[in-house]
């Protein structure tokens, strides 16, 4: 970040407000100057004194506070902000913002400011999935606000589902990433349902051995994170990996290719997009030995019979009314030709291909360079995604896939 960024943090009255002093510290660590504005209800969950202590600025709440207004009027406050972050944003605050109300200091400052606005909603899962909240969020997205979707998990009210405010360190990283992103991803998949497969699969030989590959799952997880940032409702079907689930993503763990196929096929018909990043094992042992195969099974060599696994992506692409399908290919030679044949053979809409013969990219590396190819009237179009982080590559693929999906629909 060049120069010091002024961030106005708006805090509404939800349980997630107790995390905001940590958020202030995380944003300050990233180099920002932070002033806070609380709604009246927010005072029930966090004290102004804590926020003042960590931000170093007096906390504002009332529109008609004479001494605070004399020091910095609400209009000056609106001008001061380079960015407005609202966390937690309750259903009520989202509704007020979506309708342009200015009935307290926070909503007034938002209306009076020309700075970009980032919102981190947090509420009970039923309030979050209520059509009224959905419509209000759509309105805010149309108005150019960025929405960082809530986390999925156990809620303060005892329900289990999406609605928890994302953790401060993640939220701060997202806010900083939004400021630095070269492509504008927010809203590009708003209202879409996206299924992502990631990681390797394991095909059991006996109770202790299996066939697998080197996939780390990082690119698939980056894709699911990017789809979520783009406003989609994301389901991630993952093979065994040691990665944290991106906030807001619904994760389903599977082991074998057949498990992955079952988990995917049960959901694919309801999806708008399927992004297959998993390195699915192409073969599985024909028989699973009931007991560990002993070393003396054969004096010398022995044969393990393998059968072809289902092609998960091709099965989805073959569905009537299939979602927009994006495949990933790792190739060691004839990269573009192989990718083009895969696009045809699997009947998919788009393919992202990388050259894994290059040691700098691909498996187990956090950087990547890819070529993206997709069907276009009269042929196949392509775009080179230059060497950069897996997150950046993911963002560019999502933006391109979102554009193609909208073109297909419209
Ligand atoms: N894929 C899949 N199910 C499989 C194999 C692959 O869903 N059984 C998906 C991958 O997730 C990826 C794409 O298909 O998006 C291409 O994977 P890749 O391994 O490159 O393709 P294969 O069909 O296995 O081709 P080959 O091994 O011959 O290169």
Short mmCIF file of C-alpha atoms and ligand atoms in Angstrom, two decimals:
data_model
loop_
_atom_site.label_atom_id
_atom_site.label_comp_id
_atom_site.label_asym_id
_atom_site.label_seq_id
_atom_site.Cartn_x
_atom_site.Cartn_y
_atom_site.Cartn_z
CA UNK A 1 0.00 0.00 0.00
CA UNK A 2 1.43 3.38 -0.92
CA UNK A 3 0.84 6.14 1.66
CA UNK A 4 -1.29 5.52 4.72
CA UNK A 5 -4.84 4.46 3.98
CA UNK A 6 -7.71 5.95 6.01
CA UNK A 7 -10.28 3.28 6.82
CA UNK A 8 -13.59 4.10 8.43
CA UNK A 9 -14.84 1.02 10.28
CA UNK A 10 -18.61 0.94 10.79
CA UNK A 11 -19.81 -1.43 13.50
CA UNK A 12 -23.43 -2.57 13.79
CA UNK A 13 -25.15 -4.34 16.68
CA UNK A 14 -24.41 -8.02 16.19
CA UNK A 15 -22.49 -10.50 18.31
CA UNK A 16 -19.61 -10.35 15.78
CA UNK A 17 -18.94 -6.81 17.05
CA UNK A 18 -16.87 -8.29 19.87
CA UNK A 19 -14.24 -9.19 17.24
CA UNK A 20 -13.83 -5.61 16.00
CA UNK A 21 -10.98 -4.48 18.32
CA UNK A 22 -8.96 -7.36 16.78
CA UNK A 23 -10.02 -6.23 13.32
CA UNK A 24 -8.80 -2.70 14.07
CA UNK A 25 -5.43 -4.12 15.11
CA UNK A 26 -5.17 -6.30 12.00
CA UNK A 27 -5.98 -3.38 9.69
CA UNK A 28 -3.54 -1.15 11.56
CA UNK A 29 -0.86 -3.85 11.22
CA UNK A 30 -1.41 -3.72 7.45
CA UNK A 31 -0.60 -0.02 7.59
CA UNK A 32 -4.02 1.67 7.76
CA UNK A 33 -5.27 4.48 10.01
CA UNK A 34 -8.69 3.54 11.43
CA UNK A 35 -11.56 5.57 12.82
CA UNK A 36 -14.67 3.81 14.08
CA UNK A 37 -18.36 4.62 13.95
CA UNK A 38 -20.75 2.46 15.98
CA UNK A 39 -24.50 2.13 15.70
CA UNK A 40 -26.33 2.48 19.00
CA UNK A 41 -26.98 -1.27 19.19
CA UNK A 42 -23.28 -2.02 18.70
CA UNK A 43 -22.64 -0.61 22.20
CA UNK A 44 -24.33 -3.71 23.59
CA UNK A 45 -21.56 -5.93 22.18
CA UNK A 46 -18.30 -3.96 22.37
CA UNK A 47 -17.25 -0.90 24.34
CA UNK A 48 -16.21 2.37 22.71
CA UNK A 49 -13.31 2.49 25.16
CA UNK A 50 -11.76 -0.73 23.74
CA UNK A 51 -12.09 0.62 20.19
CA UNK A 52 -10.65 3.98 21.15
CA UNK A 53 -7.70 2.26 22.84
CA UNK A 54 -6.79 0.18 19.78
CA UNK A 55 -7.56 2.77 17.10
CA UNK A 56 -6.18 5.83 18.89
CA UNK A 57 -9.23 7.89 17.84
CA UNK A 58 -12.40 8.85 19.61
CA UNK A 59 -15.30 6.57 18.63
CA UNK A 60 -18.27 8.25 16.96
CA UNK A 61 -21.91 7.23 17.32
CA UNK A 62 -24.29 10.18 17.32
CA UNK A 63 -25.05 12.49 14.41
CA UNK A 64 -25.88 15.40 16.66
CA UNK A 65 -22.98 15.26 19.09
CA UNK A 66 -21.84 18.87 19.35
CA UNK A 67 -18.33 18.37 20.68
CA UNK A 68 -17.52 15.52 18.28
CA UNK A 69 -18.97 17.45 15.34
CA UNK A 70 -16.89 20.50 16.29
CA UNK A 71 -13.72 18.36 16.10
CA UNK A 72 -14.63 16.63 12.82
CA UNK A 73 -18.06 16.96 11.24
CA UNK A 74 -19.78 13.90 9.82
CA UNK A 75 -19.16 15.30 6.33
CA UNK A 76 -15.44 15.70 7.04
CA UNK A 77 -15.45 12.14 8.37
CA UNK A 78 -17.05 10.94 5.13
CA UNK A 79 -14.37 12.80 3.13
CA UNK A 80 -11.56 11.52 5.35
CA UNK A 81 -12.30 7.87 4.50
CA UNK A 82 -10.42 6.25 1.60
CA UNK A 83 -12.40 3.10 2.29
CA UNK A 84 -15.40 2.21 4.44
CA UNK A 85 -15.53 -1.26 6.01
CA UNK A 86 -18.71 -2.32 7.79
CA UNK A 87 -18.28 -5.30 10.11
CA UNK A 88 -20.45 -6.81 11.35
CA UNK A 89 -23.22 -5.66 9.03
CA UNK A 90 -26.54 -6.80 10.47
CA UNK A 91 -29.63 -7.60 8.36
CA UNK A 92 -31.17 -4.33 9.54
CA UNK A 93 -28.16 -2.22 8.62
CA UNK A 94 -27.94 -3.92 5.21
CA UNK A 95 -31.62 -3.10 4.63
CA UNK A 96 -31.07 0.54 5.61
CA UNK A 97 -28.02 0.86 3.34
CA UNK A 98 -29.80 -0.84 0.44
CA UNK A 99 -32.53 1.78 0.65
CA UNK A 100 -30.29 4.79 1.10
CA UNK A 101 -31.52 5.68 4.58
CA UNK A 102 -29.54 8.17 6.63
CA UNK A 103 -31.15 7.74 10.03
CA UNK A 104 -28.01 7.51 12.13
CA UNK A 105 -24.38 8.61 11.91
CA UNK A 106 -23.10 5.47 10.18
CA UNK A 107 -25.66 5.42 7.36
CA UNK A 108 -25.29 9.19 6.95
CA UNK A 109 -21.51 8.94 6.58
CA UNK A 110 -21.85 6.10 4.06
CA UNK A 111 -24.24 8.18 1.95
CA UNK A 112 -22.06 11.26 2.20
CA UNK A 113 -18.89 9.41 1.19
CA UNK A 114 -17.59 8.59 -2.26
CA UNK A 115 -15.19 5.94 -0.90
CA UNK A 116 -15.62 2.26 -1.81
CA UNK A 117 -17.63 0.28 0.75
CA UNK A 118 -16.86 -3.26 1.92
CA UNK A 119 -19.45 -5.10 3.96
CA UNK A 120 -18.99 -8.17 6.16
CA UNK A 121 -22.50 -9.41 7.02
CA UNK A 122 -23.08 -11.44 10.18
CA UNK A 123 -26.45 -12.68 11.37
CA UNK A 124 -28.54 -15.76 12.09
CA UNK A 125 -28.41 -18.17 9.13
CA UNK A 126 -32.15 -17.87 8.42
CA UNK A 127 -31.92 -14.08 8.38
CA UNK A 128 -28.97 -14.39 5.98
CA UNK A 129 -30.84 -16.69 3.59
CA UNK A 130 -34.10 -14.70 3.81
CA UNK A 131 -35.12 -13.41 0.41
CA UNK A 132 -35.31 -9.86 1.79
CA UNK A 133 -31.65 -9.96 2.85
CA UNK A 134 -30.69 -11.62 -0.45
CA UNK A 135 -32.38 -8.84 -2.41
CA UNK A 136 -30.83 -6.14 -0.27
CA UNK A 137 -27.38 -7.67 -0.81
CA UNK A 138 -28.03 -7.83 -4.57
CA UNK A 139 -28.93 -4.15 -4.49
CA UNK A 140 -25.76 -3.30 -2.63
CA UNK A 141 -23.68 -5.33 -5.11
CA UNK A 142 -25.34 -3.47 -7.99
CA UNK A 143 -24.49 -0.23 -6.23
CA UNK A 144 -20.83 -1.32 -6.26
CA UNK A 145 -20.48 -2.37 -2.61
CA UNK A 146 -18.23 -5.38 -1.98
CA UNK A 147 -19.69 -8.10 0.18
CA UNK A 148 -17.45 -10.50 2.09
CA UNK A 149 -19.74 -13.44 2.70
CA UNK A 150 -20.13 -14.71 6.26
CA UNK A 151 -18.43 -17.81 7.56
CA UNK A 152 -20.18 -21.17 7.82
CA UNK A 153 -20.27 -22.90 11.21
CA UNK A 154 -21.79 -22.92 14.66
CA UNK A 155 -23.60 -19.68 15.46
CA UNK A 156 -23.95 -17.85 18.75
CA UNK A 157 -27.70 -18.62 18.64
CA UNK A 158 -27.01 -22.38 18.38
CA UNK A 159 -27.87 -22.80 14.68
CA UNK A 160 -25.28 -24.30 12.33
CA UNK A 161 -24.81 -22.68 8.93
CA UNK A 162 -23.69 -19.51 7.13
CA UNK A 163 -23.87 -16.29 9.15
CA UNK A 164 -20.84 -15.95 11.41
CA UNK A 165 -18.69 -12.90 10.88
CA UNK A 166 -15.43 -13.94 9.22
CA UNK A 167 -12.37 -13.88 11.47
CA UNK A 168 -10.57 -10.50 11.79
CA UNK A 169 -7.27 -11.66 10.26
CA UNK A 170 -9.08 -13.03 7.21
CA UNK A 171 -11.29 -9.97 6.88
CA UNK A 172 -8.29 -7.63 7.09
CA UNK A 173 -6.46 -9.69 4.45
CA UNK A 174 -9.53 -9.59 2.20
CA UNK A 175 -9.87 -5.84 2.59
CA UNK A 176 -6.21 -5.32 1.72
CA UNK A 177 -6.46 -7.74 -1.21
CA UNK A 178 -9.49 -5.86 -2.56
CA UNK A 179 -7.45 -2.69 -2.54
CA UNK A 180 -4.62 -4.34 -4.44
CA UNK A 181 -6.42 -6.64 -6.90
CA UNK A 182 -5.73 -6.05 -10.54
CA UNK A 183 -9.14 -7.35 -11.59
CA UNK A 184 -12.44 -6.40 -10.01
CA UNK A 185 -13.88 -9.72 -8.96
CA UNK A 186 -16.66 -8.64 -6.59
CA UNK A 187 -20.14 -9.30 -7.84
CA UNK A 188 -18.96 -11.18 -10.95
CA UNK A 189 -20.71 -14.34 -9.70
CA UNK A 190 -23.35 -12.69 -7.52
CA UNK A 191 -26.33 -14.97 -6.94
CA UNK A 192 -24.62 -17.97 -8.60
CA UNK A 193 -24.15 -21.42 -7.14
CA UNK A 194 -20.68 -22.81 -7.77
CA UNK A 195 -19.29 -26.28 -7.11
CA UNK A 196 -15.52 -26.72 -6.91
CA UNK A 197 -13.58 -30.00 -6.70
CA UNK A 198 -10.09 -29.90 -5.22
CA UNK A 199 -7.19 -32.01 -3.99
CA UNK A 200 -6.15 -35.55 -4.81
CA UNK A 201 -8.21 -38.71 -4.38
CA UNK A 202 -7.05 -41.86 -2.63
CA UNK A 203 -7.80 -45.28 -4.06
CA UNK A 204 -7.43 -47.99 -1.46
CA UNK A 205 -5.38 -51.10 -2.25
CA UNK A 206 -5.72 -52.67 1.20
CA UNK A 207 -6.50 -51.25 4.66
CA UNK A 208 -3.15 -49.45 4.88
CA UNK A 209 -2.15 -48.61 1.29
CA UNK A 210 -3.56 -46.43 -1.45
CA UNK A 211 -2.85 -44.85 -4.83
CA UNK A 212 -2.75 -41.06 -4.96
CA UNK A 213 -0.86 -38.09 -6.49
CA UNK A 214 0.97 -34.90 -5.54
CA UNK A 215 -1.96 -32.46 -5.69
CA UNK A 216 -1.86 -30.08 -2.69
CA UNK A 217 -5.39 -28.75 -3.22
CA UNK A 218 -4.13 -25.13 -3.15
CA UNK A 219 -5.37 -24.11 -6.59
CA UNK A 220 -8.82 -25.62 -5.94
CA UNK A 221 -9.06 -23.90 -2.57
CA UNK A 222 -7.96 -20.62 -4.18
CA UNK A 223 -10.70 -21.08 -6.80
CA UNK A 224 -13.32 -21.65 -4.11
CA UNK A 225 -12.13 -18.56 -2.21
CA UNK A 226 -12.21 -16.46 -5.36
CA UNK A 227 -15.70 -17.70 -6.32
CA UNK A 228 -16.87 -16.75 -2.83
CA UNK A 229 -15.31 -13.29 -3.12
CA UNK A 230 -17.10 -12.95 -6.44
CA UNK A 231 -20.39 -13.33 -4.56
CA UNK A 232 -21.19 -16.99 -5.32
CA UNK A 233 -22.56 -19.57 -2.92
CA UNK A 234 -19.72 -22.08 -3.02
CA UNK A 235 -19.61 -25.81 -2.29
CA UNK A 236 -16.13 -27.32 -2.21
CA UNK A 237 -15.79 -31.08 -2.61
CA UNK A 238 -12.29 -31.88 -1.49
CA UNK A 239 -10.08 -34.92 -1.40
CA UNK A 240 -7.68 -35.37 1.56
CA UNK A 241 -5.61 -32.18 1.97
CA UNK A 242 -4.24 -30.23 4.92
CA UNK A 243 -5.70 -26.82 4.12
CA UNK A 244 -8.08 -24.57 5.99
CA UNK A 245 -11.52 -24.14 4.45
CA UNK A 246 -11.88 -20.58 3.07
CA UNK A 247 -14.46 -18.62 5.08
CA UNK A 248 -17.95 -18.71 3.63
CA UNK A 249 -17.30 -21.93 1.70
CA UNK A 250 -19.32 -25.08 2.38
CA UNK A 251 -16.83 -27.99 2.36
CA UNK A 252 -17.54 -31.66 1.82
CA UNK A 253 -14.65 -34.07 2.40
CA UNK A 254 -14.29 -37.19 0.28
CA UNK A 255 -11.59 -39.81 -0.16
CA UNK A 256 -11.91 -41.79 -3.39
CA UNK A 257 -12.87 -40.78 -6.93
CA UNK A 258 -16.15 -42.65 -6.56
CA UNK A 259 -16.98 -40.73 -3.35
CA UNK A 260 -16.15 -37.52 -5.20
CA UNK A 261 -18.40 -38.49 -8.11
CA UNK A 262 -21.30 -39.27 -5.74
CA UNK A 263 -20.90 -36.00 -3.79
CA UNK A 264 -20.67 -34.00 -7.01
CA UNK A 265 -23.50 -35.69 -8.93
CA UNK A 266 -25.89 -35.24 -5.98
CA UNK A 267 -25.38 -31.46 -6.24
CA UNK A 268 -24.41 -30.66 -9.83
CA UNK A 269 -27.95 -30.27 -11.23
CA UNK A 270 -28.58 -27.33 -8.86
CA UNK A 271 -25.35 -25.54 -9.80
CA UNK A 272 -24.68 -22.68 -12.23
CA UNK A 273 -21.00 -23.50 -12.51
CA UNK A 274 -18.71 -26.45 -11.81
CA UNK A 275 -14.98 -25.86 -11.50
CA UNK A 276 -13.06 -29.14 -11.48
CA UNK A 277 -9.60 -28.68 -10.05
CA UNK A 278 -9.30 -32.04 -8.31
CA UNK A 279 -6.53 -34.34 -9.49
CA UNK A 280 -8.84 -37.34 -9.63
CA UNK A 281 -7.03 -40.66 -9.77
CA UNK A 282 -7.78 -42.08 -13.21
CA UNK A 283 -7.62 -45.67 -11.94
CA UNK A 284 -8.54 -47.62 -8.84
CA UNK A 285 -7.66 -51.18 -7.80
CA UNK A 286 -10.29 -53.61 -9.05
CA UNK A 287 -10.36 -55.30 -5.66
CA UNK A 288 -9.83 -53.92 -2.18
CA UNK A 289 -7.93 -56.51 -0.14
CA UNK A 290 -9.72 -57.13 3.14
CA UNK A 291 -6.42 -57.52 5.01
CA UNK A 292 -3.01 -55.95 4.61
CA UNK A 293 -1.22 -57.55 1.68
CA UNK A 294 1.87 -59.24 3.09
CA UNK A 295 5.33 -58.74 1.68
CA UNK A 296 5.67 -62.43 0.92
CA UNK A 297 2.49 -62.35 -1.24
CA UNK A 298 4.76 -63.22 -4.12
CA UNK A 299 8.40 -64.05 -4.07
CA UNK A 300 9.18 -61.45 -6.75
CA UNK A 301 6.91 -59.17 -8.78
CA UNK A 302 3.13 -59.20 -8.59
CA UNK A 303 0.39 -57.50 -10.57
CA UNK A 304 -2.17 -55.03 -9.25
CA UNK A 305 -5.20 -54.90 -11.51
CA UNK A 306 -6.66 -51.40 -12.01
CA UNK A 307 -9.94 -50.25 -13.50
CA UNK A 308 -10.82 -46.82 -14.88
CA UNK A 309 -12.45 -44.38 -12.46
CA UNK A 310 -15.44 -42.25 -13.43
CA UNK A 311 -14.59 -38.94 -15.13
CA UNK A 312 -16.42 -36.63 -12.75
CA UNK A 313 -16.16 -33.51 -14.88
CA UNK A 314 -17.25 -35.23 -18.09
CA UNK A 315 -20.27 -36.73 -16.30
CA UNK A 316 -21.35 -33.29 -15.13
CA UNK A 317 -20.81 -31.78 -18.59
CA UNK A 318 -23.01 -34.53 -20.08
CA UNK A 319 -26.00 -33.68 -17.86
CA UNK A 320 -29.07 -32.19 -19.52
CA UNK A 321 -29.04 -28.54 -18.50
CA UNK A 322 -25.41 -28.88 -17.32
CA UNK A 323 -23.82 -26.06 -15.35
CA UNK A 324 -21.04 -24.01 -16.99
CA UNK A 325 -18.08 -26.39 -16.71
CA UNK A 326 -14.47 -25.38 -16.12
CA UNK A 327 -11.71 -28.00 -16.17
CA UNK A 328 -8.08 -27.81 -15.19
CA UNK A 329 -5.37 -29.66 -17.03
CA UNK A 330 -1.80 -30.28 -16.06
CA UNK A 331 0.25 -31.16 -19.10
CA UNK A 332 3.91 -31.91 -19.58
CA UNK A 333 4.01 -31.50 -23.39
CA UNK A 334 1.95 -30.20 -26.36
CA UNK A 335 0.20 -28.11 -23.74
CA UNK A 336 -2.27 -26.17 -25.93
CA UNK A 337 -3.14 -29.07 -28.25
CA UNK A 338 -3.82 -31.40 -25.34
CA UNK A 339 -5.96 -28.75 -23.65
CA UNK A 340 -8.00 -28.20 -26.78
CA UNK A 341 -8.60 -31.95 -27.16
CA UNK A 342 -9.68 -32.18 -23.51
CA UNK A 343 -12.14 -29.31 -24.01
CA UNK A 344 -13.68 -31.29 -26.87
CA UNK A 345 -13.42 -34.79 -25.40
CA UNK A 346 -15.00 -33.86 -22.08
CA UNK A 347 -17.58 -31.55 -23.66
CA UNK A 348 -16.71 -28.73 -21.25
CA UNK A 349 -16.99 -24.95 -21.67
CA UNK A 350 -13.59 -23.77 -20.44
CA UNK A 351 -10.21 -25.21 -19.54
CA UNK A 352 -7.28 -23.78 -17.60
CA UNK A 353 -4.07 -25.48 -18.50
CA UNK A 354 -0.63 -25.32 -16.95
CA UNK A 355 2.67 -26.70 -17.99
CA UNK A 356 3.87 -28.83 -15.08
CA UNK A 357 7.18 -29.57 -16.76
CA UNK A 358 8.14 -26.08 -15.51
CA UNK A 359 9.38 -26.55 -11.91
CA UNK A 360 8.41 -23.00 -10.93
CA UNK A 361 4.70 -23.68 -11.33
CA UNK A 362 2.08 -26.30 -10.70
CA UNK A 363 1.95 -28.94 -7.97
CA UNK A 364 2.92 -27.84 -4.48
CA UNK A 365 4.00 -24.38 -5.54
CA UNK A 366 2.10 -21.28 -4.49
CA UNK A 367 2.65 -19.59 -7.85
CA UNK A 368 1.21 -20.54 -11.17
CA UNK A 369 1.04 -19.49 -14.84
CA UNK A 370 -1.73 -20.73 -17.08
CA UNK A 371 -3.42 -20.57 -20.42
CA UNK A 372 -7.18 -20.27 -20.32
CA UNK A 373 -9.19 -21.60 -23.30
CA UNK A 374 -12.94 -21.43 -23.80
CA UNK A 375 -15.52 -21.99 -26.49
CA UNK A 376 -16.66 -18.98 -28.39
CA UNK A 377 -18.94 -18.72 -31.39
CA UNK A 378 -17.00 -20.26 -34.23
CA UNK A 379 -14.07 -21.66 -32.26
CA UNK A 380 -11.90 -21.60 -29.19
CA UNK A 381 -10.60 -18.38 -27.64
CA UNK A 382 -7.60 -18.23 -25.32
CA UNK A 383 -5.91 -15.94 -22.84
CA UNK A 384 -2.49 -16.25 -21.22
CA UNK A 385 -2.51 -15.73 -17.46
CA UNK A 386 1.02 -14.63 -16.66
CA UNK A 387 3.07 -15.96 -13.74
CA UNK A 388 1.55 -14.82 -10.46
CA UNK A 389 0.03 -16.13 -7.22
CA UNK A 390 -2.60 -18.86 -7.29
CA UNK A 391 -5.04 -16.34 -5.74
CA UNK A 392 -4.48 -13.84 -8.53
CA UNK A 393 -4.80 -16.53 -11.23
CA UNK A 394 -7.98 -17.78 -9.54
CA UNK A 395 -9.46 -14.27 -9.57
CA UNK A 396 -8.79 -13.88 -13.29
CA UNK A 397 -10.29 -17.27 -14.15
CA UNK A 398 -13.39 -16.46 -12.10
CA UNK A 399 -13.88 -13.12 -13.80
CA UNK A 400 -13.53 -14.67 -17.29
CA UNK A 401 -15.79 -17.63 -16.40
CA UNK A 402 -18.40 -15.24 -14.96
CA UNK A 403 -18.40 -13.24 -18.19
CA UNK A 404 -18.80 -16.40 -20.31
CA UNK A 405 -21.60 -17.67 -18.07
CA UNK A 406 -23.50 -14.38 -18.34
CA UNK A 407 -23.02 -14.40 -22.12
CA UNK A 408 -24.36 -17.97 -22.28
CA UNK A 409 -27.42 -17.03 -20.20
CA UNK A 410 -28.10 -13.85 -21.92
N1 LIG B 1 -11.24 -34.97 -13.98
C1 LIG B 1 -12.35 -35.47 -13.36
N2 LIG B 1 -12.45 -36.82 -13.15
C2 LIG B 1 -11.47 -37.66 -13.57
C3 LIG B 1 -10.33 -37.14 -14.21
C4 LIG B 1 -10.25 -35.78 -14.40
O1 LIG B 1 -13.24 -34.71 -12.96
N3 LIG B 1 -11.58 -38.96 -13.35
C5 LIG B 1 -11.17 -33.51 -14.24
C6 LIG B 1 -10.09 -32.81 -13.46
O2 LIG B 1 -10.57 -32.30 -12.23
C7 LIG B 1 -9.68 -31.70 -14.41
C8 LIG B 1 -9.91 -32.29 -15.78
O3 LIG B 1 -10.82 -33.36 -15.59
O4 LIG B 1 -10.50 -30.58 -14.30
C9 LIG B 1 -8.71 -32.75 -16.50
O5 LIG B 1 -7.96 -33.61 -15.69
P1 LIG B 1 -6.72 -34.39 -16.27
O6 LIG B 1 -6.19 -35.32 -15.22
O7 LIG B 1 -5.79 -33.46 -16.93
O8 LIG B 1 -7.47 -35.20 -17.41
P2 LIG B 1 -7.61 -36.68 -17.73
O9 LIG B 1 -8.97 -36.86 -18.29
O10 LIG B 1 -7.25 -37.52 -16.54
O11 LIG B 1 -6.57 -36.83 -18.89
P3 LIG B 1 -5.08 -37.44 -18.95
O12 LIG B 1 -4.77 -38.06 -17.62
O13 LIG B 1 -5.16 -38.42 -20.05
O14 LIG B 1 -4.19 -36.27 -19.28
#
